[in-house]
Coordinates of C-alpha atoms in Angstrom, one line a residue:
X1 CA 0.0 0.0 0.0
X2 CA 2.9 2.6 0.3
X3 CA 6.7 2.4 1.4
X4 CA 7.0 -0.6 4.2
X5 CA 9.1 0.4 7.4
X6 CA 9.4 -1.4 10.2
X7 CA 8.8 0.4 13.8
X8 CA 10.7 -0.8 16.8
X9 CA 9.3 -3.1 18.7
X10 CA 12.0 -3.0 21.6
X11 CA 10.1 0.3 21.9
X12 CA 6.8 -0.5 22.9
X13 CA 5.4 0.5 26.1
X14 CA 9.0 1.7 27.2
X15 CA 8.6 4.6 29.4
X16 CA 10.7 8.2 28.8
X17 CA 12.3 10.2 31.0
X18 CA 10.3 11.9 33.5
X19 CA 10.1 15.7 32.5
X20 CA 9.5 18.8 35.4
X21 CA 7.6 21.5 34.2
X22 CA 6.8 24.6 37.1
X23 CA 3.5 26.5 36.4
X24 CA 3.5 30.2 36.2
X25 CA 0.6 32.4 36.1
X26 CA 2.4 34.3 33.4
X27 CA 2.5 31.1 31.4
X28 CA -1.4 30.3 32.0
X29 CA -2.1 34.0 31.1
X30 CA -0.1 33.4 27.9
X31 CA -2.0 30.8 27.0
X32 CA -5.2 31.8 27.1
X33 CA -4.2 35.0 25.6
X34 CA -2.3 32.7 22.6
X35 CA -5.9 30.9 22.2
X36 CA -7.9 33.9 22.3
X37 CA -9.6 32.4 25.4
X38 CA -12.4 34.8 26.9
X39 CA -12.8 32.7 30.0
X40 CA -11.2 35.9 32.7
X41 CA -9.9 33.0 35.5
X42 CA -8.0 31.6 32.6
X43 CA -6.6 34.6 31.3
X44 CA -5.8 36.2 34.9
X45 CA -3.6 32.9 35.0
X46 CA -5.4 32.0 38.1
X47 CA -6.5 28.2 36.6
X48 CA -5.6 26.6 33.2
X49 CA -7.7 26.1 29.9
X50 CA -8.4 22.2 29.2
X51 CA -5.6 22.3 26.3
X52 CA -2.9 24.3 28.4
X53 CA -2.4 20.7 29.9
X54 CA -0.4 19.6 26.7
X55 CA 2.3 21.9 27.8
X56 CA 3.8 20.3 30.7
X57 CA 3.7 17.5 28.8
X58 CA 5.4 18.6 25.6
X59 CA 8.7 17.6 25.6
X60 CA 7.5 14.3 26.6
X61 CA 5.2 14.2 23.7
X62 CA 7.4 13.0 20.8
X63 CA 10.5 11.4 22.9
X64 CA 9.0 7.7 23.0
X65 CA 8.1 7.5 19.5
X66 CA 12.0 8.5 18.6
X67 CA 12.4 4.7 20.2
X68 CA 10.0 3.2 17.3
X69 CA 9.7 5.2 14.8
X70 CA 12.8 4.7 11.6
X71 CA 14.5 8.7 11.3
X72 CA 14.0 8.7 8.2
X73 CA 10.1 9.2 8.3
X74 CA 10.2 10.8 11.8
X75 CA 9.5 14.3 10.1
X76 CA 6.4 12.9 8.1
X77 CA 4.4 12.7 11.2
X78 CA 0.8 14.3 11.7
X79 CA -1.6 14.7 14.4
X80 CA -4.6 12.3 14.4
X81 CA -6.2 12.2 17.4
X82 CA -5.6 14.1 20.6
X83 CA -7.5 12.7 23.7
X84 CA -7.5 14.5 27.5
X85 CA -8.5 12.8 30.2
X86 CA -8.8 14.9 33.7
X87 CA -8.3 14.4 37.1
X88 CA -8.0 18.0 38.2
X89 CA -7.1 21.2 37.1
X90 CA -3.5 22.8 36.6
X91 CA -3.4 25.4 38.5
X92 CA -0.3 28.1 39.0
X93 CA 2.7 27.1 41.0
X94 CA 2.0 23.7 40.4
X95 CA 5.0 21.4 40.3
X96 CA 4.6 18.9 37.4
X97 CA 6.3 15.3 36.2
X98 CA 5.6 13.7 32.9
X99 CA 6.2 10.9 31.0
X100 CA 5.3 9.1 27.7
X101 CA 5.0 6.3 26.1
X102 CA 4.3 4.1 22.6
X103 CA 1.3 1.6 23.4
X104 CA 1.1 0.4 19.6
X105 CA 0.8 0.9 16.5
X106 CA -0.8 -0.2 12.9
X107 CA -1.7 0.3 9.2
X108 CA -4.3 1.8 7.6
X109 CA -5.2 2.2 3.9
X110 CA -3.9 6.0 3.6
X111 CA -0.8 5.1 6.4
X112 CA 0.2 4.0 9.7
X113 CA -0.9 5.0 12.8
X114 CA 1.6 5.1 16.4
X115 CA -0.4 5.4 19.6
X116 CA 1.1 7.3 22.6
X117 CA 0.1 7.2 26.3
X118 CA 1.2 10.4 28.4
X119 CA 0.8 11.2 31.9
X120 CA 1.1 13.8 34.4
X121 CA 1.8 13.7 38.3
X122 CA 1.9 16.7 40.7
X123 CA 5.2 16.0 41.5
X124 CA 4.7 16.8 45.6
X125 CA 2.0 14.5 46.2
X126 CA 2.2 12.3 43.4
X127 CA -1.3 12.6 42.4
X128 CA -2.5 12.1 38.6
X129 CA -3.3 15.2 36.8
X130 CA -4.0 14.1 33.8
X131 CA -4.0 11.1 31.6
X132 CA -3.7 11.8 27.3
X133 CA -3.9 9.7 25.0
X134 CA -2.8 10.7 21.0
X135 CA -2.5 9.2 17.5
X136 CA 0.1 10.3 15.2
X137 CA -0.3 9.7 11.5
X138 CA 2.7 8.3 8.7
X139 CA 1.0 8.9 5.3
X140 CA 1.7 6.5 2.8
X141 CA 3.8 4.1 5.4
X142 CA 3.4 0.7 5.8
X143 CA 4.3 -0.5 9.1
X144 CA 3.2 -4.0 8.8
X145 CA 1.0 -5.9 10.9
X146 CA -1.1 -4.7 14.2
X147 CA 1.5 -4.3 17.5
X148 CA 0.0 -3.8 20.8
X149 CA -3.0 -1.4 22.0
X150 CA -5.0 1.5 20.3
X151 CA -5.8 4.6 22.0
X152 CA -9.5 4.6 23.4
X153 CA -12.1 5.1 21.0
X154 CA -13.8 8.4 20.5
X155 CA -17.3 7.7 19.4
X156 CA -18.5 9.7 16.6
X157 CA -22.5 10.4 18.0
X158 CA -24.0 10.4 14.6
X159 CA -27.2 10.3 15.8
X160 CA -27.0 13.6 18.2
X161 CA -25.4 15.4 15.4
X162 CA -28.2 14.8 13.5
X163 CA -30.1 17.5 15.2
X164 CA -30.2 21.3 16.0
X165 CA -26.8 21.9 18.0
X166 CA -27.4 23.2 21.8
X167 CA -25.1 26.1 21.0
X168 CA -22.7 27.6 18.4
X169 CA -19.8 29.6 19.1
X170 CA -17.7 31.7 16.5
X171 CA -13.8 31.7 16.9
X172 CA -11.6 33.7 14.3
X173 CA -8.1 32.7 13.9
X174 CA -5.8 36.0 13.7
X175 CA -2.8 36.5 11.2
X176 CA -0.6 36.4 14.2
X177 CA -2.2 33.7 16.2
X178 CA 1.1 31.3 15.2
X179 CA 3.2 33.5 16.2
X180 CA 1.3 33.8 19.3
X181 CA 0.7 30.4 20.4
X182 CA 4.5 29.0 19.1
X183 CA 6.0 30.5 22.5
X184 CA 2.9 30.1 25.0
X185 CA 3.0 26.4 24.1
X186 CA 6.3 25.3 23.7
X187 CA 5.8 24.3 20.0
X188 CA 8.7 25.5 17.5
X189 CA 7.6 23.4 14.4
X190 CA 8.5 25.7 11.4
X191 CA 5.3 24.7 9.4
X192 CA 3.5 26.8 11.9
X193 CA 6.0 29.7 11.7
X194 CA 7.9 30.1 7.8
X195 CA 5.8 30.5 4.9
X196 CA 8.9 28.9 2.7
X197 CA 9.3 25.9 4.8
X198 CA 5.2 25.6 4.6
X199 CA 5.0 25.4 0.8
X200 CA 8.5 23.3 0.1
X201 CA 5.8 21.0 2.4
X202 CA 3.2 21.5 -0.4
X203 CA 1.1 24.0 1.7
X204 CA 0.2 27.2 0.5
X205 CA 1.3 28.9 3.0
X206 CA 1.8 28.5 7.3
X207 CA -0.9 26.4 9.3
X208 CA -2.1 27.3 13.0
X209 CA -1.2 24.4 15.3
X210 CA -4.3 22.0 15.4
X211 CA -3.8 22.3 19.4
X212 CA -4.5 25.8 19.3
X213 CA -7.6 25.4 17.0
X214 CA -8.3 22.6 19.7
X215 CA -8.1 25.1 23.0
X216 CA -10.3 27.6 21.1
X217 CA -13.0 24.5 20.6
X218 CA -12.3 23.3 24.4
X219 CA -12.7 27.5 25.7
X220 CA -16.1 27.3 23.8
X221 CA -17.5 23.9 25.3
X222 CA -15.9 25.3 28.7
X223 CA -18.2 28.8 27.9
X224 CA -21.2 26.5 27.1
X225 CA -21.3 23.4 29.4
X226 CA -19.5 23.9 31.6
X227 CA -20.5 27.3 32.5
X228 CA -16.6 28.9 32.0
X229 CA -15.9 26.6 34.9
X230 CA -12.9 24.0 33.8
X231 CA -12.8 22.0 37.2
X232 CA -16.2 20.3 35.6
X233 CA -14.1 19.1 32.8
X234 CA -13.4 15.1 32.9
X235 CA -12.8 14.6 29.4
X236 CA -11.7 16.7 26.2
X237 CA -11.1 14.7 22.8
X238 CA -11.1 15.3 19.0
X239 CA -10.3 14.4 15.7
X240 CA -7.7 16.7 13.5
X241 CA -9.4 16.6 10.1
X242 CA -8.1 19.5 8.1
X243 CA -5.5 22.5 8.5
X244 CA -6.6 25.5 9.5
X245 CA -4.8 28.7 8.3
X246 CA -4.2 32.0 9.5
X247 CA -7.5 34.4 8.7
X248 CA -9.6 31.5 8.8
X249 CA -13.2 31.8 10.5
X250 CA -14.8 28.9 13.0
X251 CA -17.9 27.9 14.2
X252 CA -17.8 25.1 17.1
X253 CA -20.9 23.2 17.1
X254 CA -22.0 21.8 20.1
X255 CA -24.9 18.9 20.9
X256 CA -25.9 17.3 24.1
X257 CA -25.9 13.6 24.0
X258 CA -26.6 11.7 27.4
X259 CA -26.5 12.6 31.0
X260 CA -25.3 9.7 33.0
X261 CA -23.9 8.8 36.8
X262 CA -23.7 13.0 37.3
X263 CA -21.7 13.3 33.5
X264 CA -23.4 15.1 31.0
X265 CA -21.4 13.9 27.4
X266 CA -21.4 16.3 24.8
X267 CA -20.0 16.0 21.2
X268 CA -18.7 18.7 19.3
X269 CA -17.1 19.9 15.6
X270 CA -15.4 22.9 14.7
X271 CA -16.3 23.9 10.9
X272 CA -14.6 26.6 8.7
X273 CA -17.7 27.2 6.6
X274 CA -18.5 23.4 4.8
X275 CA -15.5 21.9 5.6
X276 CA -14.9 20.0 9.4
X277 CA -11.8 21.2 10.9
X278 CA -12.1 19.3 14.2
X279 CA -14.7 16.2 14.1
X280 CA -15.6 13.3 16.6
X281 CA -15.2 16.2 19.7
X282 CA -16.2 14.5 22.8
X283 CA -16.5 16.5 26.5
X284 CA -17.4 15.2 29.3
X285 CA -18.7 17.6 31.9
X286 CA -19.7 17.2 35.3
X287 CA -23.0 18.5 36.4

């Protein structure tokens, strides 16, 4: 189906090294402000947005997949999926340890797929943060058979979808929002920041980071379910389906699916007029 490579398999489920991370309340405040968050506990830096939780996390993001993945295709890699699963908040001055690791891996028709397991401790009491779970996506690989776990599914609600949405919220992604978001997050990648590097990539020009297109989808579930309150946050997924450029306009669409055991589930896509940027979104909020 496309150039075979085989992945590591010495690699699987082998942890990284733990990495600290110290939160600021200038870094939360960046953030939000990066994200064009309107939530004012997030921007005062006095709590974190949903997606601020992949930046502890970051440099452990990428480090075990450098023990399965050949070098040669490292740079090919996309974001498929990006899954949060919450425990608490982060709040400023917390003291934070990650780690990551590769659960599995397999082909599909268009690629191969790695999974990758994160998690994050406060690093005094040793309590879980957060869990995330994350896809990354090899176009045109073939990296032979099924090896070890998937990441959990994120169920697409069809049938909720099919109706009127419980709320819609606009979002507008500004010329500088890359330049923005590259330093708040941690995230250097020069696709998001060079216009030449972008189109020797066969873009026409740079993309916003699909985390920050993400953040400004979780801010508008936080706004609508949640009531701007992130400690009712339990869960935050999606589906990266298309780049989103500087200038673009969004609409998150939001429906209501089930209330069950105090957890209201809601799914959620973020459109840039008929095309899905952001599909399968899943939040679960608590009531």
């Amino acid at each position: 189906m496309g150039d075979q490579h085989e992945f590591d398999r010495a690699g699987l489920d082998l942890w990284s090294d733990e990495e600290h991370f110290e939160v600021t309340r200038e870094r939360l405040a960046e953030y939000a402000a990066a994200t064009n968050d309107p939530i004012p506990a997030h921007l005062a830096g006095d709590i974190g947005s949903p997606v601020f939780a992949i930046v502890p996390v970051f440099d452990a993001l990428m480090a075990p997949a450098v023990d399965v993945v050949p070098m040669n295709i490292f740079g090919r890699i996309t974001h498929g999926e990006q899954d949060f699963h919450f425990y608490r908040p982060i709040h400023a001055g917390d003291k934070l340890v990650s780690r990551g690791r590769v659960i599995g891996w397999e082909t599909k028709s268009t690629g191969a797929l790695i999974y990758i397991h994160l998690t994050c401790h406060d690093e005094v009491s040793g309590d879980l943060v957060n869990e995330q779970y994350l896809s990354g996506f090899f176009r045109g690989v073939d990296a032979g058979e099924k090896v070890g776990d998937a990441i959990p599914v994120i169920p697409p609600f069809a049938d909720a979808k099919a109706g009127t949405p419980t709320a819609t919220v606009a979002a507008h992604v500004d010329d500088d929002q890359t330049f923005r978001y590259a330093p708040a997050s941690g995230d250097p990648v020069p696709l998001h920041l060079d216009e030449e590097v972008a189109k020797d990539a066969g873009l026409p020009g740079i993309i916003a980071h699909g985390l920050c297109t993400m953040a400004m989808a979780g801010w508008a579930v936080v706004s609508e379910a949640a009531e701007s309150d992130v400690t009712r946050v339990r869960r935050l997924a999606v589906r990266f389906s298309k780049f989103v450029f500087p200038g673009d306009d969004l609409e998150t669409r939001i429906w209501r699916v089930d209330t069950a055991n105090g957890v209201t589930t809601y799914a959620f896509e973020t459109h840039r007029g008929t095309d899905i940027v952001l599909s399968n979104g899943l939040a679960e909020i608590t009531d």
